[in-house]
PDB file with SEQRES, HELIX, SHEET and CRYST1 records, atoms N, CA, C and O in Angstrom:
SEQRES   1 A   67  MET ARG ILE ILE LEU TRP THR LEU TYR LEU PHE ARG ALA          
SEQRES   2 A   67  ALA ALA LEU LEU GLY ALA ALA ALA PHE SER VAL TYR GLY          
SEQRES   3 A   67  PHE THR ALA ALA GLY GLU PRO GLY THR SER GLY TYR TRP          
SEQRES   4 A   67  ARG LEU ALA TYR ALA MET ALA PHE VAL LEU CYS LEU GLY          
SEQRES   5 A   67  LEU LEU TRP ALA LEU ALA ARG SER PHE GLN GLY PHE ARG          
SEQRES   6 A   67  ARG THR                                                      
HELIX    1 AA1 ARG A    2  ALA A   21  1                                  20    
HELIX    2 AA2 SER A   23  ALA A   29  1                                   7    
HELIX    3 AA3 TRP A   39  LEU A   49  1                                  11    
HELIX    4 AA4 LEU A   51  LEU A   54  1                                   4    
HELIX    5 AA5 TRP A   55  ALA A   58  5                                   4    
CRYST1    1.000    1.000    1.000  90.00  90.00  90.00 P 1           1          
ATOM      1  N   MET A   1    -176.564-166.598  46.220  1.00  0.00           N  
ATOM      2  CA  MET A   1    -176.892-165.693  44.890  1.00  0.00           C  
ATOM      3  C   MET A   1    -176.449-164.076  45.234  1.00  0.00           C  
ATOM      4  O   MET A   1    -175.662-163.432  44.540  1.00  0.00           O  
ATOM      5  N   ARG A   2    -177.088-163.599  46.379  1.00  0.00           N  
ATOM      6  CA  ARG A   2    -176.631-162.228  46.865  1.00  0.00           C  
ATOM      7  C   ARG A   2    -175.594-161.563  46.421  1.00  0.00           C  
ATOM      8  O   ARG A   2    -175.360-160.521  45.809  1.00  0.00           O  
ATOM      9  N   ILE A   3    -174.998-162.504  46.923  1.00  0.00           N  
ATOM     10  CA  ILE A   3    -173.242-161.935  47.370  1.00  0.00           C  
ATOM     11  C   ILE A   3    -172.918-162.011  45.213  1.00  0.00           C  
ATOM     12  O   ILE A   3    -171.949-161.521  44.632  1.00  0.00           O  
ATOM     13  N   ILE A   4    -173.447-162.353  44.923  1.00  0.00           N  
ATOM     14  CA  ILE A   4    -172.933-162.853  43.440  1.00  0.00           C  
ATOM     15  C   ILE A   4    -172.797-161.199  42.547  1.00  0.00           C  
ATOM     16  O   ILE A   4    -171.950-160.573  41.910  1.00  0.00           O  
ATOM     17  N   LEU A   5    -174.900-160.969  43.223  1.00  0.00           N  
ATOM     18  CA  LEU A   5    -175.123-160.376  42.330  1.00  0.00           C  
ATOM     19  C   LEU A   5    -174.997-158.342  42.447  1.00  0.00           C  
ATOM     20  O   LEU A   5    -175.273-157.354  41.767  1.00  0.00           O  
ATOM     21  N   TRP A   6    -174.340-158.731  43.915  1.00  0.00           N  
ATOM     22  CA  TRP A   6    -173.926-157.456  45.053  1.00  0.00           C  
ATOM     23  C   TRP A   6    -172.433-157.229  44.737  1.00  0.00           C  
ATOM     24  O   TRP A   6    -172.030-156.210  45.299  1.00  0.00           O  
ATOM     25  N   THR A   7    -171.071-158.137  43.697  1.00  0.00           N  
ATOM     26  CA  THR A   7    -169.588-158.177  43.114  1.00  0.00           C  
ATOM     27  C   THR A   7    -169.966-157.846  42.045  1.00  0.00           C  
ATOM     28  O   THR A   7    -169.065-157.483  41.289  1.00  0.00           O  
ATOM     29  N   LEU A   8    -171.719-157.800  41.362  1.00  0.00           N  
ATOM     30  CA  LEU A   8    -171.956-157.550  40.177  1.00  0.00           C  
ATOM     31  C   LEU A   8    -171.759-156.278  39.846  1.00  0.00           C  
ATOM     32  O   LEU A   8    -171.091-155.766  38.948  1.00  0.00           O  
ATOM     33  N   TYR A   9    -172.704-155.650  41.038  1.00  0.00           N  
ATOM     34  CA  TYR A   9    -172.193-154.206  41.328  1.00  0.00           C  
ATOM     35  C   TYR A   9    -171.837-153.554  41.205  1.00  0.00           C  
ATOM     36  O   TYR A   9    -171.739-152.947  40.138  1.00  0.00           O  
ATOM     37  N   LEU A  10    -171.402-153.267  42.279  1.00  0.00           N  
ATOM     38  CA  LEU A  10    -169.733-153.256  42.634  1.00  0.00           C  
ATOM     39  C   LEU A  10    -169.507-153.035  41.218  1.00  0.00           C  
ATOM     40  O   LEU A  10    -169.622-151.974  40.606  1.00  0.00           O  
ATOM     41  N   PHE A  11    -169.119-154.352  40.710  1.00  0.00           N  
ATOM     42  CA  PHE A  11    -167.651-153.668  39.340  1.00  0.00           C  
ATOM     43  C   PHE A  11    -168.343-153.455  38.588  1.00  0.00           C  
ATOM     44  O   PHE A  11    -168.025-154.211  37.670  1.00  0.00           O  
ATOM     45  N   ARG A  12    -169.356-152.761  38.221  1.00  0.00           N  
ATOM     46  CA  ARG A  12    -169.738-152.238  37.012  1.00  0.00           C  
ATOM     47  C   ARG A  12    -170.037-150.620  37.514  1.00  0.00           C  
ATOM     48  O   ARG A  12    -169.956-149.797  36.602  1.00  0.00           O  
ATOM     49  N   ALA A  13    -170.347-150.129  38.768  1.00  0.00           N  
ATOM     50  CA  ALA A  13    -169.984-148.703  39.445  1.00  0.00           C  
ATOM     51  C   ALA A  13    -168.408-148.634  39.741  1.00  0.00           C  
ATOM     52  O   ALA A  13    -167.827-147.576  39.499  1.00  0.00           O  
ATOM     53  N   ALA A  14    -168.002-149.263  40.037  1.00  0.00           N  
ATOM     54  CA  ALA A  14    -166.511-149.605  39.379  1.00  0.00           C  
ATOM     55  C   ALA A  14    -166.032-148.439  37.935  1.00  0.00           C  
ATOM     56  O   ALA A  14    -165.708-147.332  37.503  1.00  0.00           O  
ATOM     57  N   ALA A  15    -166.332-149.795  37.761  1.00  0.00           N  
ATOM     58  CA  ALA A  15    -166.229-149.199  35.837  1.00  0.00           C  
ATOM     59  C   ALA A  15    -166.696-148.469  34.845  1.00  0.00           C  
ATOM     60  O   ALA A  15    -166.402-148.214  33.677  1.00  0.00           O  
ATOM     61  N   LEU A  16    -167.666-148.147  35.782  1.00  0.00           N  
ATOM     62  CA  LEU A  16    -168.256-146.646  35.546  1.00  0.00           C  
ATOM     63  C   LEU A  16    -167.675-145.462  35.894  1.00  0.00           C  
ATOM     64  O   LEU A  16    -167.660-144.332  35.406  1.00  0.00           O  
ATOM     65  N   LEU A  17    -167.470-145.689  36.307  1.00  0.00           N  
ATOM     66  CA  LEU A  17    -166.220-144.342  37.346  1.00  0.00           C  
ATOM     67  C   LEU A  17    -165.472-144.332  37.321  1.00  0.00           C  
ATOM     68  O   LEU A  17    -164.969-143.379  37.915  1.00  0.00           O  
ATOM     69  N   GLY A  18    -164.413-145.407  36.581  1.00  0.00           N  
ATOM     70  CA  GLY A  18    -162.977-145.035  35.848  1.00  0.00           C  
ATOM     71  C   GLY A  18    -163.539-144.442  34.233  1.00  0.00           C  
ATOM     72  O   GLY A  18    -162.797-143.631  33.680  1.00  0.00           O  
ATOM     73  N   ALA A  19    -165.246-144.990  33.281  1.00  0.00           N  
ATOM     74  CA  ALA A  19    -164.526-144.093  33.223  1.00  0.00           C  
ATOM     75  C   ALA A  19    -165.059-143.155  32.456  1.00  0.00           C  
ATOM     76  O   ALA A  19    -164.820-142.770  31.312  1.00  0.00           O  
ATOM     77  N   ALA A  20    -166.422-142.609  33.923  1.00  0.00           N  
ATOM     78  CA  ALA A  20    -166.286-140.984  34.104  1.00  0.00           C  
ATOM     79  C   ALA A  20    -164.786-140.533  34.296  1.00  0.00           C  
ATOM     80  O   ALA A  20    -164.365-140.378  33.150  1.00  0.00           O  
ATOM     81  N   ALA A  21    -164.062-140.330  34.938  1.00  0.00           N  
ATOM     82  CA  ALA A  21    -162.614-140.317  34.880  1.00  0.00           C  
ATOM     83  C   ALA A  21    -162.116-139.832  34.270  1.00  0.00           C  
ATOM     84  O   ALA A  21    -161.823-138.650  34.088  1.00  0.00           O  
ATOM     85  N   PHE A  22    -161.851-141.147  33.635  1.00  0.00           N  
ATOM     86  CA  PHE A  22    -161.064-140.609  32.244  1.00  0.00           C  
ATOM     87  C   PHE A  22    -161.481-139.598  30.549  1.00  0.00           C  
ATOM     88  O   PHE A  22    -161.204-139.083  29.466  1.00  0.00           O  
ATOM     89  N   SER A  23    -162.156-139.887  31.393  1.00  0.00           N  
ATOM     90  CA  SER A  23    -163.492-138.783  30.204  1.00  0.00           C  
ATOM     91  C   SER A  23    -162.707-137.764  31.292  1.00  0.00           C  
ATOM     92  O   SER A  23    -161.811-137.199  30.666  1.00  0.00           O  
ATOM     93  N   VAL A  24    -162.719-137.433  32.360  1.00  0.00           N  
ATOM     94  CA  VAL A  24    -163.002-135.814  32.327  1.00  0.00           C  
ATOM     95  C   VAL A  24    -161.207-136.069  32.717  1.00  0.00           C  
ATOM     96  O   VAL A  24    -160.719-135.151  33.377  1.00  0.00           O  
ATOM     97  N   TYR A  25    -160.461-136.976  32.428  1.00  0.00           N  
ATOM     98  CA  TYR A  25    -159.178-136.146  32.193  1.00  0.00           C  
ATOM     99  C   TYR A  25    -159.236-136.391  30.953  1.00  0.00           C  
ATOM    100  O   TYR A  25    -158.829-135.277  30.623  1.00  0.00           O  
ATOM    101  N   GLY A  26    -159.418-136.970  29.862  1.00  0.00           N  
ATOM    102  CA  GLY A  26    -158.920-135.909  28.928  1.00  0.00           C  
ATOM    103  C   GLY A  26    -160.151-134.960  27.909  1.00  0.00           C  
ATOM    104  O   GLY A  26    -160.073-134.566  26.745  1.00  0.00           O  
ATOM    105  N   PHE A  27    -161.495-134.800  29.171  1.00  0.00           N  
ATOM    106  CA  PHE A  27    -161.779-134.035  28.540  1.00  0.00           C  
ATOM    107  C   PHE A  27    -160.860-132.088  28.292  1.00  0.00           C  
ATOM    108  O   PHE A  27    -160.891-131.094  27.567  1.00  0.00           O  
ATOM    109  N   THR A  28    -159.984-132.831  29.854  1.00  0.00           N  
ATOM    110  CA  THR A  28    -159.017-131.224  30.174  1.00  0.00           C  
ATOM    111  C   THR A  28    -157.943-131.907  29.474  1.00  0.00           C  
ATOM    112  O   THR A  28    -157.031-131.088  29.590  1.00  0.00           O  
ATOM    113  N   ALA A  29    -157.448-132.942  28.786  1.00  0.00           N  
ATOM    114  CA  ALA A  29    -156.338-132.450  28.014  1.00  0.00           C  
ATOM    115  C   ALA A  29    -156.135-132.433  26.810  1.00  0.00           C  
ATOM    116  O   ALA A  29    -155.074-132.263  26.209  1.00  0.00           O  
ATOM    117  N   ALA A  30    -157.684-132.702  26.228  1.00  0.00           N  
ATOM    118  CA  ALA A  30    -157.922-132.224  24.696  1.00  0.00           C  
ATOM    119  C   ALA A  30    -158.009-130.521  24.937  1.00  0.00           C  
ATOM    120  O   ALA A  30    -158.470-129.859  24.007  1.00  0.00           O  
ATOM    121  N   GLY A  31    -157.628-129.916  26.010  1.00  0.00           N  
ATOM    122  CA  GLY A  31    -157.215-127.987  25.845  1.00  0.00           C  
ATOM    123  C   GLY A  31    -156.133-128.340  25.116  1.00  0.00           C  
ATOM    124  O   GLY A  31    -156.454-128.958  24.101  1.00  0.00           O  
ATOM    125  N   GLU A  32    -155.304-128.226  25.214  1.00  0.00           N  
ATOM    126  CA  GLU A  32    -154.228-128.589  25.003  1.00  0.00           C  
ATOM    127  C   GLU A  32    -154.110-127.385  23.191  1.00  0.00           C  
ATOM    128  O   GLU A  32    -155.007-127.279  22.354  1.00  0.00           O  
ATOM    129  N   PRO A  33    -153.048-126.867  23.166  1.00  0.00           N  
ATOM    130  CA  PRO A  33    -153.520-126.129  21.488  1.00  0.00           C  
ATOM    131  C   PRO A  33    -152.279-127.590  20.289  1.00  0.00           C  
ATOM    132  O   PRO A  33    -151.190-128.157  20.202  1.00  0.00           O  
ATOM    133  N   GLY A  34    -153.856-127.380  19.591  1.00  0.00           N  
ATOM    134  CA  GLY A  34    -153.415-127.683  18.427  1.00  0.00           C  
ATOM    135  C   GLY A  34    -154.174-129.145  18.412  1.00  0.00           C  
ATOM    136  O   GLY A  34    -153.551-129.962  17.734  1.00  0.00           O  
ATOM    137  N   THR A  35    -155.527-129.719  19.082  1.00  0.00           N  
ATOM    138  CA  THR A  35    -155.885-130.412  19.306  1.00  0.00           C  
ATOM    139  C   THR A  35    -157.225-130.065  19.182  1.00  0.00           C  
ATOM    140  O   THR A  35    -157.687-129.440  20.136  1.00  0.00           O  
ATOM    141  N   SER A  36    -158.293-130.417  17.844  1.00  0.00           N  
ATOM    142  CA  SER A  36    -159.360-130.383  17.478  1.00  0.00           C  
ATOM    143  C   SER A  36    -160.183-130.408  19.192  1.00  0.00           C  
ATOM    144  O   SER A  36    -159.903-130.823  20.317  1.00  0.00           O  
ATOM    145  N   GLY A  37    -161.495-129.572  18.403  1.00  0.00           N  
ATOM    146  CA  GLY A  37    -162.814-129.107  19.606  1.00  0.00           C  
ATOM    147  C   GLY A  37    -162.936-130.356  19.702  1.00  0.00           C  
ATOM    148  O   GLY A  37    -162.509-131.057  20.619  1.00  0.00           O  
ATOM    149  N   TYR A  38    -163.647-130.764  18.566  1.00  0.00           N  
ATOM    150  CA  TYR A  38    -164.161-131.626  18.832  1.00  0.00           C  
ATOM    151  C   TYR A  38    -163.600-133.267  19.691  1.00  0.00           C  
ATOM    152  O   TYR A  38    -164.422-134.007  20.234  1.00  0.00           O  
ATOM    153  N   TRP A  39    -163.027-133.383  19.675  1.00  0.00           N  
ATOM    154  CA  TRP A  39    -162.393-134.297  21.457  1.00  0.00           C  
ATOM    155  C   TRP A  39    -162.732-133.485  22.707  1.00  0.00           C  
ATOM    156  O   TRP A  39    -162.965-134.044  23.779  1.00  0.00           O  
ATOM    157  N   ARG A  40    -162.753-132.307  22.570  1.00  0.00           N  
ATOM    158  CA  ARG A  40    -163.302-132.008  23.877  1.00  0.00           C  
ATOM    159  C   ARG A  40    -164.638-132.441  24.121  1.00  0.00           C  
ATOM    160  O   ARG A  40    -164.996-133.095  25.100  1.00  0.00           O  
ATOM    161  N   LEU A  41    -165.764-131.823  22.653  1.00  0.00           N  
ATOM    162  CA  LEU A  41    -167.027-132.571  22.597  1.00  0.00           C  
ATOM    163  C   LEU A  41    -167.537-133.586  23.054  1.00  0.00           C  
ATOM    164  O   LEU A  41    -168.613-133.728  23.635  1.00  0.00           O  
ATOM    165  N   ALA A  42    -166.286-134.748  22.632  1.00  0.00           N  
ATOM    166  CA  ALA A  42    -166.780-136.296  22.610  1.00  0.00           C  
ATOM    167  C   ALA A  42    -166.966-136.957  23.815  1.00  0.00           C  
ATOM    168  O   ALA A  42    -167.755-137.759  24.314  1.00  0.00           O  
ATOM    169  N   TYR A  43    -165.278-135.919  24.310  1.00  0.00           N  
ATOM    170  CA  TYR A  43    -165.317-136.560  26.317  1.00  0.00           C  
ATOM    171  C   TYR A  43    -166.329-136.425  26.925  1.00  0.00           C  
ATOM    172  O   TYR A  43    -166.689-137.294  27.720  1.00  0.00           O  
ATOM    173  N   ALA A  44    -167.110-135.206  26.689  1.00  0.00           N  
ATOM    174  CA  ALA A  44    -168.126-134.610  27.676  1.00  0.00           C  
ATOM    175  C   ALA A  44    -169.099-135.550  27.236  1.00  0.00           C  
ATOM    176  O   ALA A  44    -169.903-135.900  28.100  1.00  0.00           O  
ATOM    177  N   MET A  45    -169.242-136.129  25.903  1.00  0.00           N  
ATOM    178  CA  MET A  45    -170.496-137.337  25.865  1.00  0.00           C  
ATOM    179  C   MET A  45    -170.204-137.969  26.403  1.00  0.00           C  
ATOM    180  O   MET A  45    -170.521-138.127  27.582  1.00  0.00           O  
ATOM    181  N   ALA A  46    -169.152-138.880  25.488  1.00  0.00           N  
ATOM    182  CA  ALA A  46    -168.490-139.955  27.359  1.00  0.00           C  
ATOM    183  C   ALA A  46    -168.920-139.497  28.668  1.00  0.00           C  
ATOM    184  O   ALA A  46    -169.453-140.261  29.474  1.00  0.00           O  
ATOM    185  N   PHE A  47    -168.720-138.372  28.879  1.00  0.00           N  
ATOM    186  CA  PHE A  47    -169.513-138.015  30.935  1.00  0.00           C  
ATOM    187  C   PHE A  47    -170.126-138.886  30.884  1.00  0.00           C  
ATOM    188  O   PHE A  47    -169.919-140.071  31.145  1.00  0.00           O  
ATOM    189  N   VAL A  48    -171.551-137.959  30.281  1.00  0.00           N  
ATOM    190  CA  VAL A  48    -172.635-137.290  29.820  1.00  0.00           C  
ATOM    191  C   VAL A  48    -172.986-138.199  30.337  1.00  0.00           C  
ATOM    192  O   VAL A  48    -173.544-138.351  31.424  1.00  0.00           O  
ATOM    193  N   LEU A  49    -172.390-139.515  28.873  1.00  0.00           N  
ATOM    194  CA  LEU A  49    -172.948-141.215  28.766  1.00  0.00           C  
ATOM    195  C   LEU A  49    -173.269-142.061  30.360  1.00  0.00           C  
ATOM    196  O   LEU A  49    -174.286-142.516  30.883  1.00  0.00           O  
ATOM    197  N   CYS A  50    -171.978-141.984  30.716  1.00  0.00           N  
ATOM    198  CA  CYS A  50    -171.009-142.194  32.306  1.00  0.00           C  
ATOM    199  C   CYS A  50    -171.595-142.344  33.128  1.00  0.00           C  
ATOM    200  O   CYS A  50    -171.659-143.401  33.755  1.00  0.00           O  
ATOM    201  N   LEU A  51    -172.315-141.128  33.419  1.00  0.00           N  
ATOM    202  CA  LEU A  51    -172.963-140.522  34.563  1.00  0.00           C  
ATOM    203  C   LEU A  51    -174.762-141.086  33.964  1.00  0.00           C  
ATOM    204  O   LEU A  51    -175.274-141.533  34.990  1.00  0.00           O  
ATOM    205  N   GLY A  52    -175.462-141.174  33.178  1.00  0.00           N  
ATOM    206  CA  GLY A  52    -176.544-141.634  32.892  1.00  0.00           C  
ATOM    207  C   GLY A  52    -176.810-142.935  32.605  1.00  0.00           C  
ATOM    208  O   GLY A  52    -177.968-143.284  32.375  1.00  0.00           O  
ATOM    209  N   LEU A  53    -175.646-143.921  32.579  1.00  0.00           N  
ATOM    210  CA  LEU A  53    -175.308-145.450  32.754  1.00  0.00           C  
ATOM    211  C   LEU A  53    -175.521-144.992  34.474  1.00  0.00           C  
ATOM    212  O   LEU A  53    -176.531-145.322  35.095  1.00  0.00           O  
ATOM    213  N   LEU A  54    -174.477-144.250  35.045  1.00  0.00           N  
ATOM    214  CA  LEU A  54    -174.304-144.801  36.824  1.00  0.00           C  
ATOM    215  C   LEU A  54    -175.786-144.164  36.885  1.00  0.00           C  
ATOM    216  O   LEU A  54    -176.125-145.046  37.674  1.00  0.00           O  
ATOM    217  N   TRP A  55    -177.037-143.355  36.733  1.00  0.00           N  
ATOM    218  CA  TRP A  55    -178.034-143.568  37.475  1.00  0.00           C  
ATOM    219  C   TRP A  55    -179.036-144.815  36.860  1.00  0.00           C  
ATOM    220  O   TRP A  55    -179.966-145.180  37.578  1.00  0.00           O  
ATOM    221  N   ALA A  56    -178.830-145.498  35.457  1.00  0.00           N  
ATOM    222  CA  ALA A  56    -179.350-146.341  36.189  1.00  0.00           C  
ATOM    223  C   ALA A  56    -178.936-147.195  36.468  1.00  0.00           C  
ATOM    224  O   ALA A  56    -179.842-148.026  36.401  1.00  0.00           O  
ATOM    225  N   LEU A  57    -178.040-147.669  36.794  1.00  0.00           N  
ATOM    226  CA  LEU A  57    -177.363-148.784  37.323  1.00  0.00           C  
ATOM    227  C   LEU A  57    -177.184-148.257  39.135  1.00  0.00           C  
ATOM    228  O   LEU A  57    -176.438-148.853  39.912  1.00  0.00           O  
ATOM    229  N   ALA A  58    -177.912-147.224  39.467  1.00  0.00           N  
ATOM    230  CA  ALA A  58    -179.319-146.670  40.375  1.00  0.00           C  
ATOM    231  C   ALA A  58    -180.242-146.705  40.287  1.00  0.00           C  
ATOM    232  O   ALA A  58    -180.847-145.872  40.962  1.00  0.00           O  
ATOM    233  N   ARG A  59    -180.759-147.290  39.754  1.00  0.00           N  
ATOM    234  CA  ARG A  59    -181.377-146.950  39.752  1.00  0.00           C  
ATOM    235  C   ARG A  59    -182.742-148.767  39.820  1.00  0.00           C  
ATOM    236  O   ARG A  59    -183.769-149.302  40.236  1.00  0.00           O  
ATOM    237  N   SER A  60    -181.669-148.816  39.119  1.00  0.00           N  
ATOM    238  CA  SER A  60    -181.100-150.533  38.833  1.00  0.00           C  
ATOM    239  C   SER A  60    -181.972-151.722  40.736  1.00  0.00           C  
ATOM    240  O   SER A  60    -182.854-152.407  41.252  1.00  0.00           O  
ATOM    241  N   PHE A  61    -180.240-150.786  40.834  1.00  0.00           N  
ATOM    242  CA  PHE A  61    -180.173-151.702  42.755  1.00  0.00           C  
ATOM    243  C   PHE A  61    -181.229-150.959  43.545  1.00  0.00           C  
ATOM    244  O   PHE A  61    -181.493-151.516  44.611  1.00  0.00           O  
ATOM    245  N   GLN A  62    -181.857-149.919  43.317  1.00  0.00           N  
ATOM    246  CA  GLN A  62    -183.157-149.818  44.478  1.00  0.00           C  
ATOM    247  C   GLN A  62    -183.798-150.545  43.667  1.00  0.00           C  
ATOM    248  O   GLN A  62    -184.770-150.287  44.377  1.00  0.00           O  
ATOM    249  N   GLY A  63    -184.234-151.233  42.840  1.00  0.00           N  
ATOM    250  CA  GLY A  63    -185.323-151.595  43.426  1.00  0.00           C  
ATOM    251  C   GLY A  63    -185.304-153.652  43.252  1.00  0.00           C  
ATOM    252  O   GLY A  63    -186.204-154.492  43.265  1.00  0.00           O  
ATOM    253  N   PHE A  64    -182.858-153.779  43.015  1.00  0.00           N  
ATOM    254  CA  PHE A  64    -182.909-155.206  43.594  1.00  0.00           C  
ATOM    255  C   PHE A  64    -182.853-155.095  45.271  1.00  0.00           C  
ATOM    256  O   PHE A  64    -183.095-156.213  45.726  1.00  0.00           O  
ATOM    257  N   ARG A  65    -182.613-154.110  46.345  1.00  0.00           N  
ATOM    258  CA  ARG A  65    -183.256-154.041  47.070  1.00  0.00           C  
ATOM    259  C   ARG A  65    -184.405-154.401  48.109  1.00  0.00           C  
ATOM    260  O   ARG A  65    -184.379-154.938  49.217  1.00  0.00           O  
ATOM    261  N   ARG A  66    -185.998-153.603  46.860  1.00  0.00           N  
ATOM    262  CA  ARG A  66    -186.841-153.693  47.032  1.00  0.00           C  
ATOM    263  C   ARG A  66    -187.104-156.061  47.610  1.00  0.00           C  
ATOM    264  O   ARG A  66    -187.324-156.585  48.702  1.00  0.00           O  
ATOM    265  N   THR A  67    -186.931-156.604  46.358  1.00  0.00           N  
ATOM    266  CA  THR A  67    -187.268-157.972  46.182  1.00  0.00           C  
ATOM    267  C   THR A  67    -185.745-158.547  47.877  1.00  0.00           C  
ATOM    268  O   THR A  67    -185.592-159.726  48.195  1.00  0.00           O  
TER     269      THR A  67                                                      
END                                                                             
């Protein structure tokens, strides 16, 4: 059972890190001329959301290790 939970934690962390990397890429790509500034704001908000979800995942992982 622990192997399945470890696999799920690793998969979630990898997915969130990938989404954060995509947000950083989008933020830099949205700086090109002719692109609305709202896209940069949206990518920045997505990055902050990914970091928050990674923080929550790390906190739940600490609780998992104690049991």
